[in-house]
mmCIF file of C-alpha atoms and ligand atoms in Angstrom:
data_model
loop_
_atom_site.group_PDB
_atom_site.id
_atom_site.type_symbol
_atom_site.label_atom_id
_atom_site.label_comp_id
_atom_site.label_asym_id
_atom_site.label_seq_id
_atom_site.Cartn_x
_atom_site.Cartn_y
_atom_site.Cartn_z
ATOM 1 C CA MET A 28 178.862 -135.281 153.631
ATOM 2 C CA ALA A 29 180.725 -138.587 153.353
ATOM 3 C CA SER A 30 183.856 -138.486 151.197
ATOM 4 C CA GLU A 31 184.784 -141.238 148.748
ATOM 5 C CA PHE A 32 187.180 -142.636 151.329
ATOM 6 C CA ASP A 33 184.605 -142.449 154.151
ATOM 7 C CA ILE A 34 182.236 -144.431 151.942
ATOM 8 C CA ILE A 35 184.814 -147.102 151.196
ATOM 9 C CA ARG A 36 185.860 -147.373 154.843
ATOM 10 C CA ARG A 37 182.336 -147.302 156.299
ATOM 11 C CA TYR A 38 180.466 -149.488 153.856
ATOM 12 C CA PHE A 39 182.886 -151.629 151.927
ATOM 13 C CA THR A 40 185.839 -152.452 154.161
ATOM 14 C CA ARG A 41 185.817 -155.664 156.139
ATOM 15 C CA THR A 42 188.596 -157.870 157.339
ATOM 16 C CA GLY A 43 188.839 -160.925 155.152
ATOM 17 C CA LYS A 44 190.506 -164.210 155.902
ATOM 18 C CA ARG A 45 191.588 -165.514 152.556
ATOM 19 C CA ALA A 46 193.122 -162.728 150.493
ATOM 20 C CA LEU A 47 196.759 -161.892 151.261
ATOM 21 C CA LEU A 48 195.757 -158.223 150.896
ATOM 22 C CA GLY A 49 192.239 -156.812 150.499
ATOM 23 C CA VAL A 50 190.678 -153.322 150.348
ATOM 24 C CA GLY A 51 193.020 -150.394 151.003
ATOM 25 C CA ASP A 52 196.106 -150.772 148.838
ATOM 26 C CA ASP A 53 196.669 -150.206 145.119
ATOM 27 C CA CYS A 54 195.816 -153.822 144.340
ATOM 28 C CA ALA A 55 194.486 -156.812 146.229
ATOM 29 C CA LEU A 56 196.707 -159.875 146.386
ATOM 30 C CA VAL A 57 195.166 -163.328 146.082
ATOM 31 C CA ALA A 58 196.414 -166.827 145.348
ATOM 32 C CA ALA A 59 194.556 -169.694 143.717
ATOM 33 C CA ASP A 60 194.674 -173.017 145.594
ATOM 34 C CA LYS A 61 197.055 -175.634 144.219
ATOM 35 C CA GLY A 62 195.665 -177.475 141.199
ATOM 36 C CA THR A 63 193.049 -174.807 140.509
ATOM 37 C CA VAL A 64 192.754 -171.796 138.245
ATOM 38 C CA LEU A 65 190.889 -168.556 138.903
ATOM 39 C CA ALA A 66 187.541 -168.242 137.123
ATOM 40 C CA VAL A 67 186.902 -164.505 136.623
ATOM 41 C CA SER A 68 183.716 -162.808 135.475
ATOM 42 C CA THR A 69 182.277 -159.265 135.412
ATOM 43 C CA ASP A 70 178.650 -158.142 135.204
ATOM 44 C CA MET A 71 177.381 -154.593 135.236
ATOM 45 C CA LEU A 72 173.968 -153.324 136.319
ATOM 46 C CA VAL A 73 172.860 -149.899 135.083
ATOM 47 C CA GLU A 74 169.961 -147.949 136.569
ATOM 48 C CA GLY A 75 167.105 -147.628 134.105
ATOM 49 C CA ARG A 76 168.341 -150.601 132.117
ATOM 50 C CA HIS A 77 168.799 -153.482 134.582
ATOM 51 C CA PHE A 78 166.922 -152.045 137.537
ATOM 52 C CA PHE A 79 164.349 -149.311 138.093
ATOM 53 C CA ALA A 80 165.321 -145.991 139.639
ATOM 54 C CA GLY A 81 164.241 -146.208 143.281
ATOM 55 C CA ALA A 82 164.742 -149.992 143.443
ATOM 56 C CA ASP A 83 165.147 -151.460 146.945
ATOM 57 C CA ALA A 84 168.854 -150.953 147.688
ATOM 58 C CA ALA A 85 169.308 -154.077 149.844
ATOM 59 C CA LYS A 86 167.785 -156.325 147.182
ATOM 60 C CA LEU A 87 169.889 -154.600 144.555
ATOM 61 C CA GLY A 88 173.071 -155.260 146.539
ATOM 62 C CA ARG A 89 172.111 -158.935 146.830
ATOM 63 C CA LYS A 90 171.137 -159.287 143.191
ATOM 64 C CA ALA A 91 174.189 -157.466 141.837
ATOM 65 C CA LEU A 92 176.415 -160.065 143.470
ATOM 66 C CA ALA A 93 174.025 -162.974 142.791
ATOM 67 C CA VAL A 94 174.049 -162.464 139.013
ATOM 68 C CA ASN A 95 177.856 -162.533 139.077
ATOM 69 C CA LEU A 96 177.950 -165.653 141.251
ATOM 70 C CA SER A 97 175.615 -167.244 138.725
ATOM 71 C CA ASP A 98 178.426 -167.026 136.159
ATOM 72 C CA LEU A 99 180.816 -168.771 138.553
ATOM 73 C CA ALA A 100 178.165 -171.450 139.152
ATOM 74 C CA ALA A 101 177.840 -171.966 135.403
ATOM 75 C CA MET A 102 181.599 -172.545 135.229
ATOM 76 C CA GLY A 103 181.600 -175.030 138.111
ATOM 77 C CA ALA A 104 183.771 -172.644 140.135
ATOM 78 C CA ALA A 105 183.740 -172.186 143.916
ATOM 79 C CA PRO A 106 183.274 -168.472 144.759
ATOM 80 C CA ARG A 107 186.184 -166.741 146.533
ATOM 81 C CA TYR A 108 186.563 -163.001 145.865
ATOM 82 C CA ALA A 109 184.737 -160.007 144.432
ATOM 83 C CA THR A 110 185.555 -156.438 143.483
ATOM 84 C CA LEU A 111 182.870 -153.754 143.363
ATOM 85 C CA ALA A 112 182.953 -150.673 141.131
ATOM 86 C CA LEU A 113 180.208 -148.212 141.991
ATOM 87 C CA ALA A 114 179.076 -145.033 140.285
ATOM 88 C CA LEU A 115 176.662 -143.096 142.500
ATOM 89 C CA PRO A 116 174.805 -139.840 141.821
ATOM 90 C CA ASP A 117 175.294 -138.812 145.468
ATOM 91 C CA ALA A 118 176.613 -140.098 148.810
ATOM 92 C CA ASP A 119 173.162 -141.233 150.041
ATOM 93 C CA GLU A 120 174.124 -142.985 153.286
ATOM 94 C CA ALA A 121 170.762 -144.700 153.795
ATOM 95 C CA TRP A 122 171.099 -146.194 150.317
ATOM 96 C CA LEU A 123 174.729 -147.200 150.942
ATOM 97 C CA ALA A 124 173.910 -148.846 154.269
ATOM 98 C CA GLN A 125 171.167 -150.952 152.685
ATOM 99 C CA PHE A 126 173.059 -151.745 149.507
ATOM 100 C CA SER A 127 176.190 -152.865 151.351
ATOM 101 C CA GLN A 128 174.087 -154.922 153.787
ATOM 102 C CA GLY A 129 172.411 -156.761 150.901
ATOM 103 C CA PHE A 130 175.738 -157.229 149.144
ATOM 104 C CA PHE A 131 177.430 -158.690 152.230
ATOM 105 C CA ASP A 132 174.437 -160.933 153.042
ATOM 106 C CA MET A 133 174.897 -162.564 149.635
ATOM 107 C CA ALA A 134 178.699 -162.551 150.005
ATOM 108 C CA ASP A 135 178.473 -164.289 153.386
ATOM 109 C CA ALA A 136 176.000 -166.861 152.089
ATOM 110 C CA PHE A 137 178.518 -167.957 149.451
ATOM 111 C CA GLY A 138 181.833 -167.348 151.208
ATOM 112 C CA VAL A 139 182.880 -164.387 149.061
ATOM 113 C CA GLU A 140 185.411 -161.763 150.225
ATOM 114 C CA LEU A 141 185.184 -158.199 148.878
ATOM 115 C CA ILE A 142 188.808 -157.348 148.101
ATOM 116 C CA GLY A 143 188.615 -154.065 146.216
ATOM 117 C CA GLY A 144 186.769 -151.839 143.828
ATOM 118 C CA ASP A 145 186.265 -148.251 142.825
ATOM 119 C CA THR A 146 183.847 -145.540 143.928
ATOM 120 C CA THR A 147 182.993 -142.557 141.779
ATOM 121 C CA ARG A 148 180.213 -140.065 141.100
ATOM 122 C CA GLY A 149 178.013 -140.762 138.091
ATOM 123 C CA PRO A 150 174.708 -142.287 136.945
ATOM 124 C CA ARG A 151 174.001 -145.191 139.335
ATOM 125 C CA THR A 152 175.940 -148.180 137.986
ATOM 126 C CA ILE A 153 177.168 -151.295 139.744
ATOM 127 C CA SER A 154 179.950 -153.336 138.203
ATOM 128 C CA ILE A 155 181.133 -156.430 140.025
ATOM 129 C CA THR A 156 183.955 -158.785 139.192
ATOM 130 C CA VAL A 157 183.889 -162.168 140.871
ATOM 131 C CA MET A 158 186.684 -164.683 141.167
ATOM 132 C CA GLY A 159 186.268 -168.357 141.940
ATOM 133 C CA ILE A 160 188.448 -171.414 141.744
ATOM 134 C CA VAL A 161 188.096 -174.591 139.738
ATOM 135 C CA PRO A 162 190.470 -177.368 138.656
ATOM 136 C CA PRO A 163 190.951 -176.464 134.959
ATOM 137 C CA GLN A 164 189.995 -179.890 133.640
ATOM 138 C CA LEU A 165 186.671 -179.737 135.542
ATOM 139 C CA ALA A 166 185.558 -176.245 134.428
ATOM 140 C CA LEU A 167 182.062 -176.345 132.865
ATOM 141 C CA ARG A 168 182.728 -174.692 129.539
ATOM 142 C CA ARG A 169 180.227 -173.912 126.795
ATOM 143 C CA ASP A 170 182.091 -175.815 124.126
ATOM 144 C CA GLY A 171 181.891 -179.395 125.399
ATOM 145 C CA ALA A 172 178.451 -180.591 124.186
ATOM 146 C CA THR A 173 178.409 -183.422 121.645
ATOM 147 C CA ALA A 174 175.677 -185.007 119.518
ATOM 148 C CA GLY A 175 173.564 -187.397 121.562
ATOM 149 C CA ASP A 176 173.959 -185.454 124.830
ATOM 150 C CA GLU A 177 170.837 -184.508 126.755
ATOM 151 C CA VAL A 178 169.972 -180.909 127.639
ATOM 152 C CA TRP A 179 168.860 -180.265 131.222
ATOM 153 C CA LEU A 180 167.526 -177.211 133.063
ATOM 154 C CA SER A 181 167.481 -176.457 136.774
ATOM 155 C CA GLY A 182 164.308 -175.047 138.343
ATOM 156 C CA CYS A 183 162.209 -173.370 135.691
ATOM 157 C CA SER A 184 162.502 -170.376 133.400
ATOM 158 C CA GLY A 185 160.123 -167.471 132.871
ATOM 159 C CA ASP A 186 159.086 -166.277 136.328
ATOM 160 C CA ALA A 187 161.164 -163.085 136.385
ATOM 161 C CA ALA A 188 159.848 -162.188 132.942
ATOM 162 C CA LEU A 189 156.304 -162.877 134.109
ATOM 163 C CA ALA A 190 156.836 -160.420 136.974
ATOM 164 C CA LEU A 191 157.991 -157.807 134.451
ATOM 165 C CA ALA A 192 154.949 -158.532 132.266
ATOM 166 C CA HIS A 193 152.736 -157.853 135.286
ATOM 167 C CA LEU A 194 154.602 -154.658 136.197
ATOM 168 C CA GLY A 195 154.310 -153.513 132.578
ATOM 169 C CA GLY A 196 150.540 -154.121 132.580
ATOM 170 C CA ARG A 197 150.651 -156.973 130.052
ATOM 171 C CA THR A 198 149.058 -159.446 132.455
ATOM 172 C CA ARG A 199 147.529 -159.429 135.923
ATOM 173 C CA LEU A 200 148.873 -161.974 138.391
ATOM 174 C CA GLY A 201 147.114 -163.007 141.586
ATOM 175 C CA ASP A 202 148.762 -162.113 144.908
ATOM 176 C CA ALA A 203 150.570 -165.423 145.462
ATOM 177 C CA ALA A 204 151.801 -165.691 141.868
ATOM 178 C CA LEU A 205 152.959 -162.072 141.918
ATOM 179 C CA ALA A 206 154.843 -162.513 145.196
ATOM 180 C CA HIS A 207 156.556 -165.617 143.810
ATOM 181 C CA CYS A 208 157.527 -163.960 140.526
ATOM 182 C CA LEU A 209 158.726 -160.730 142.177
ATOM 183 C CA ALA A 210 160.958 -162.766 144.479
ATOM 184 C CA ARG A 211 162.386 -164.539 141.459
ATOM 185 C CA LEU A 212 163.011 -161.173 139.766
ATOM 186 C CA HIS A 213 164.478 -159.260 142.698
ATOM 187 C CA THR A 214 166.178 -161.921 144.837
ATOM 188 C CA PRO A 215 167.594 -164.586 142.523
ATOM 189 C CA VAL A 216 169.751 -167.269 144.145
ATOM 190 C CA PRO A 217 172.789 -168.424 142.152
ATOM 191 C CA CYS A 218 173.039 -172.205 141.562
ATOM 192 C CA VAL A 219 176.505 -172.496 143.096
ATOM 193 C CA ALA A 220 176.053 -175.932 144.707
ATOM 194 C CA LEU A 221 174.647 -177.300 141.463
ATOM 195 C CA GLY A 222 177.606 -175.963 139.465
ATOM 196 C CA LEU A 223 179.996 -177.700 141.841
ATOM 197 C CA ALA A 224 178.007 -180.953 141.681
ATOM 198 C CA LEU A 225 178.107 -180.896 137.875
ATOM 199 C CA ARG A 226 181.922 -180.927 137.761
ATOM 200 C CA GLY A 227 183.000 -184.007 135.865
ATOM 201 C CA LEU A 228 179.363 -184.749 135.006
ATOM 202 C CA ALA A 229 178.122 -182.024 132.638
ATOM 203 C CA SER A 230 179.734 -181.787 129.202
ATOM 204 C CA SER A 231 178.815 -178.079 129.017
ATOM 205 C CA ALA A 232 176.874 -175.508 131.047
ATOM 206 C CA ILE A 233 175.626 -171.926 130.955
ATOM 207 C CA ASP A 234 173.527 -169.786 133.267
ATOM 208 C CA VAL A 235 170.197 -168.621 131.891
ATOM 209 C CA SER A 236 170.300 -164.838 132.110
ATOM 210 C CA ASP A 237 169.204 -163.619 128.666
ATOM 211 C CA GLY A 238 166.499 -166.217 127.968
ATOM 212 C CA LEU A 239 166.622 -169.987 127.603
ATOM 213 C CA LEU A 240 166.791 -170.064 123.794
ATOM 214 C CA ALA A 241 169.481 -167.418 123.539
ATOM 215 C CA ASP A 242 171.585 -168.997 126.253
ATOM 216 C CA VAL A 243 171.441 -172.603 125.077
ATOM 217 C CA GLY A 244 172.173 -171.089 121.665
ATOM 218 C CA HIS A 245 175.582 -170.089 123.053
ATOM 219 C CA ILE A 246 176.258 -173.730 123.955
ATOM 220 C CA ALA A 247 175.158 -174.789 120.469
ATOM 221 C CA GLU A 248 177.433 -172.221 118.842
ATOM 222 C CA SER A 249 180.486 -172.834 121.013
ATOM 223 C CA SER A 250 180.123 -176.613 120.764
ATOM 224 C CA GLY A 251 179.368 -176.589 117.015
ATOM 225 C CA VAL A 252 176.175 -178.610 117.471
ATOM 226 C CA ALA A 253 172.407 -178.120 117.123
ATOM 227 C CA ILE A 254 169.940 -178.211 120.034
ATOM 228 C CA GLU A 255 166.400 -179.539 119.958
ATOM 229 C CA LEU A 256 164.127 -178.477 122.815
ATOM 230 C CA ARG A 257 160.772 -180.095 123.600
ATOM 231 C CA TYR A 258 158.374 -177.284 124.513
ATOM 232 C CA ALA A 259 155.893 -179.441 126.428
ATOM 233 C CA GLU A 260 158.668 -180.680 128.717
ATOM 234 C CA LEU A 261 159.891 -177.246 129.789
ATOM 235 C CA PRO A 262 159.213 -176.968 133.531
ATOM 236 C CA ARG A 263 156.718 -174.273 134.527
ATOM 237 C CA SER A 264 156.053 -172.673 137.898
ATOM 238 C CA ARG A 265 152.500 -172.635 139.242
ATOM 239 C CA ALA A 266 152.415 -168.911 138.411
ATOM 240 C CA LEU A 267 153.231 -169.572 134.764
ATOM 241 C CA LYS A 268 150.820 -172.520 134.597
ATOM 242 C CA GLY A 269 148.087 -170.162 135.805
ATOM 243 C CA CYS A 270 148.709 -167.688 132.999
ATOM 244 C CA ALA A 271 146.086 -167.945 130.228
ATOM 245 C CA ASP A 272 147.939 -165.898 127.611
ATOM 246 C CA GLN A 273 149.834 -168.672 125.796
ATOM 247 C CA SER A 274 151.951 -166.339 123.691
ATOM 248 C CA LEU A 275 153.118 -164.605 126.878
ATOM 249 C CA VAL A 276 153.833 -167.992 128.479
ATOM 250 C CA GLN A 277 155.922 -168.982 125.479
ATOM 251 C CA GLU A 278 157.855 -165.720 125.543
ATOM 252 C CA CYS A 279 158.545 -166.008 129.269
ATOM 253 C CA LEU A 280 159.680 -169.642 129.045
ATOM 254 C CA LEU A 281 161.901 -169.276 125.997
ATOM 255 C CA ALA A 282 163.042 -165.662 125.947
ATOM 256 C CA GLY A 283 162.350 -164.307 129.427
ATOM 257 C CA GLY A 284 165.764 -163.816 130.963
ATOM 258 C CA ASP A 285 166.848 -162.946 134.507
ATOM 259 C CA ASP A 286 166.237 -166.578 135.566
ATOM 260 C CA TYR A 287 169.771 -167.441 136.779
ATOM 261 C CA GLU A 288 169.076 -171.144 136.431
ATOM 262 C CA LEU A 289 171.659 -173.455 134.873
ATOM 263 C CA ALA A 290 171.215 -175.144 131.505
ATOM 264 C CA PHE A 291 173.664 -178.000 130.989
ATOM 265 C CA THR A 292 174.324 -181.023 128.867
ATOM 266 C CA VAL A 293 175.237 -184.560 129.934
ATOM 267 C CA SER A 294 175.847 -187.760 128.039
ATOM 268 C CA PRO A 295 172.703 -189.939 128.057
ATOM 269 C CA ASP A 296 174.309 -192.619 130.237
ATOM 270 C CA ALA A 297 174.699 -190.023 133.021
ATOM 271 C CA SER A 298 170.949 -189.380 133.541
ATOM 272 C CA GLY A 299 170.980 -191.438 136.727
ATOM 273 C CA ARG A 300 173.769 -189.321 138.183
ATOM 274 C CA VAL A 301 171.834 -186.145 137.350
ATOM 275 C CA ALA A 302 168.844 -187.574 139.227
ATOM 276 C CA SER A 303 171.048 -188.212 142.294
ATOM 277 C CA VAL A 304 172.397 -184.651 142.159
ATOM 278 C CA ALA A 305 168.807 -183.369 142.078
ATOM 279 C CA ALA A 306 167.882 -185.520 145.062
ATOM 280 C CA ASP A 307 171.035 -184.626 147.035
ATOM 281 C CA LEU A 308 170.584 -180.890 146.527
ATOM 282 C CA GLY A 309 166.768 -180.888 146.744
ATOM 283 C CA LEU A 310 166.529 -179.310 143.290
ATOM 284 C CA THR A 311 164.249 -179.879 140.352
ATOM 285 C CA LEU A 312 166.310 -180.834 137.312
ATOM 286 C CA THR A 313 164.439 -181.485 134.079
ATOM 287 C CA ARG A 314 165.540 -182.999 130.793
ATOM 288 C CA VAL A 315 164.274 -180.530 128.211
ATOM 289 C CA GLY A 316 165.958 -181.542 124.979
ATOM 290 C CA SER A 317 168.913 -183.050 123.228
ATOM 291 C CA ILE A 318 171.988 -182.252 121.174
ATOM 292 C CA SER A 319 172.068 -183.228 117.525
ATOM 293 C CA ALA A 320 174.649 -183.003 114.788
ATOM 294 C CA GLY A 321 172.464 -180.511 112.848
ATOM 295 C CA GLU A 322 173.407 -176.987 111.769
ATOM 296 C CA PRO A 323 175.940 -175.666 114.311
ATOM 297 C CA GLY A 324 174.396 -173.036 116.584
ATOM 298 C CA LEU A 325 170.807 -173.815 115.598
ATOM 299 C CA VAL A 326 168.222 -174.156 118.401
ATOM 300 C CA SER A 327 164.876 -175.656 117.372
ATOM 301 C CA VAL A 328 161.787 -176.059 119.538
ATOM 302 C CA TYR A 329 159.276 -178.857 118.968
ATOM 303 C CA ASP A 330 155.701 -178.978 120.287
ATOM 304 C CA ALA A 331 154.036 -181.974 121.952
ATOM 305 C CA SER A 332 153.076 -183.468 118.579
ATOM 306 C CA GLY A 333 156.668 -183.254 117.349
ATOM 307 C CA LYS A 334 156.026 -180.261 115.076
ATOM 308 C CA LEU A 335 158.701 -177.552 114.712
ATOM 309 C CA MET A 336 157.507 -174.331 116.382
ATOM 310 C CA GLN A 337 158.010 -170.873 114.864
ATOM 311 C CA ILE A 338 159.432 -168.637 117.591
ATOM 312 C CA ALA A 339 159.178 -164.875 117.142
ATOM 313 C CA ASN A 340 161.013 -163.658 120.274
ATOM 314 C CA ARG A 341 164.279 -165.509 120.742
ATOM 315 C CA GLY A 342 165.778 -163.563 123.647
ATOM 316 C CA PHE A 343 167.438 -160.397 124.762
ATOM 317 C CA ASP A 344 170.312 -158.534 123.138
ATOM 318 C CA HIS A 345 171.235 -155.070 124.447
ATOM 319 C CA PHE A 346 172.217 -153.890 120.974
ATOM 320 C CA GLY A 347 169.846 -156.074 118.970
ATOM 321 C CA SER A 348 166.586 -154.832 117.448
HETATM 322 P P1 ADP B 429 193.201 -146.128 143.604
HETATM 323 O O1 ADP B 429 193.327 -144.638 143.675
HETATM 324 O O2 ADP B 429 194.496 -146.869 143.784
HETATM 325 O O3 ADP B 429 192.354 -146.573 142.450
HETATM 326 P P2 ADP B 429 190.991 -145.940 145.347
HETATM 327 O O4 ADP B 429 191.223 -144.690 146.098
HETATM 328 O O5 ADP B 429 190.054 -145.903 144.189
HETATM 329 O O6 ADP B 429 192.388 -146.533 144.905
HETATM 330 O O7 ADP B 429 190.492 -147.046 146.340
HETATM 331 C C1 ADP B 429 191.118 -147.258 147.573
HETATM 332 C C2 ADP B 429 190.967 -148.693 147.984
HETATM 333 O O8 ADP B 429 189.577 -148.973 148.211
HETATM 334 C C3 ADP B 429 191.435 -149.699 146.945
HETATM 335 O O9 ADP B 429 191.974 -150.803 147.620
HETATM 336 C C4 ADP B 429 190.155 -150.093 146.230
HETATM 337 O O10 ADP B 429 190.256 -151.387 145.701
HETATM 338 C C5 ADP B 429 189.148 -150.001 147.374
HETATM 339 N N1 ADP B 429 187.769 -149.654 146.947
HETATM 340 C C6 ADP B 429 187.338 -148.540 146.322
HETATM 341 N N2 ADP B 429 186.005 -148.562 146.124
HETATM 342 C C7 ADP B 429 185.574 -149.734 146.634
HETATM 343 C C8 ADP B 429 184.296 -150.358 146.721
HETATM 344 N N3 ADP B 429 183.172 -149.801 146.257
HETATM 345 N N4 ADP B 429 184.238 -151.579 147.286
HETATM 346 C C9 ADP B 429 185.359 -152.180 147.749
HETATM 347 N N5 ADP B 429 186.581 -151.638 147.718
HETATM 348 C C10 ADP B 429 186.697 -150.425 147.151
HETATM 349 MG MG1 MG B 430 190.190 -145.860 142.194
#
């Protein structure tokens, strides 16, 4: 039976290049590059709440880090370090081998060093803290949007939620649509390059993890502005376009969650620069709305005829009703 220390040594210890001191001492020691600050963020995944019991361990390792890197992307930070706190019901070595492989695949893809963590017995829970660097004046905060700015979205929202709707029996997707949506749900890719490209360009940004409406609502609140979204202009994947249930489509697009796209605002004279970023990175970036001086924190959605839509499901809140 592997001990706690065997587990740490076997699965989570690697020699890093950047940290002054990594796994193995009481603390890791890291320095931020000159002219930058550390951007720090933690996200926790709990079995039964964020992932199903029996979920593919390699994909889980990838996703656990990806959702954290998504927060760095939304801040315009370059990823550097991560710590990993794990609660495990048992020392299942097959699970650990796959989980750590998935974790390090994602870490390698984005130049992240694992510098510490904690390992304990308990209901399966994964808590990761990521650290990135950004020049403080270029950080993409939530509070910088001003009236007249445009609201943009990378990729499209709703596919992960559509996968969940299929798994829950609410809709039946064809094979290709299901494969696409499951990939979006289980192997999200954080928009790190986009976050970096938006430095000095976006007036605010957030990653879409709890649903588009809820997340742009955070920009509206922090910035003290109102947001108007145009429903017909929201980008849709082929899978979502093929879905006949329009109330499900609306829920997925606006309140789905688990998308890990970036929503951001730019001043209207910067549209051309956004288009060049899209072309340079090979991404789809879509203008989906605008910022107004209306009621601070309010997000309104208008249909193609310009009519205000009534939205029942506005997004996910772990302690909401
Ligand atoms: P302490 O008793 O000081 O909390 P631990 O015995 O918990 O230290 O951990 C020993 C070392 O291994 C520390 O450097 C810690 O950061 C690291 N560590 C523990 N668990 C993990 C993990 N899951 N991933 C990476 N590093 C870990
Ligand atoms: Mg410890």
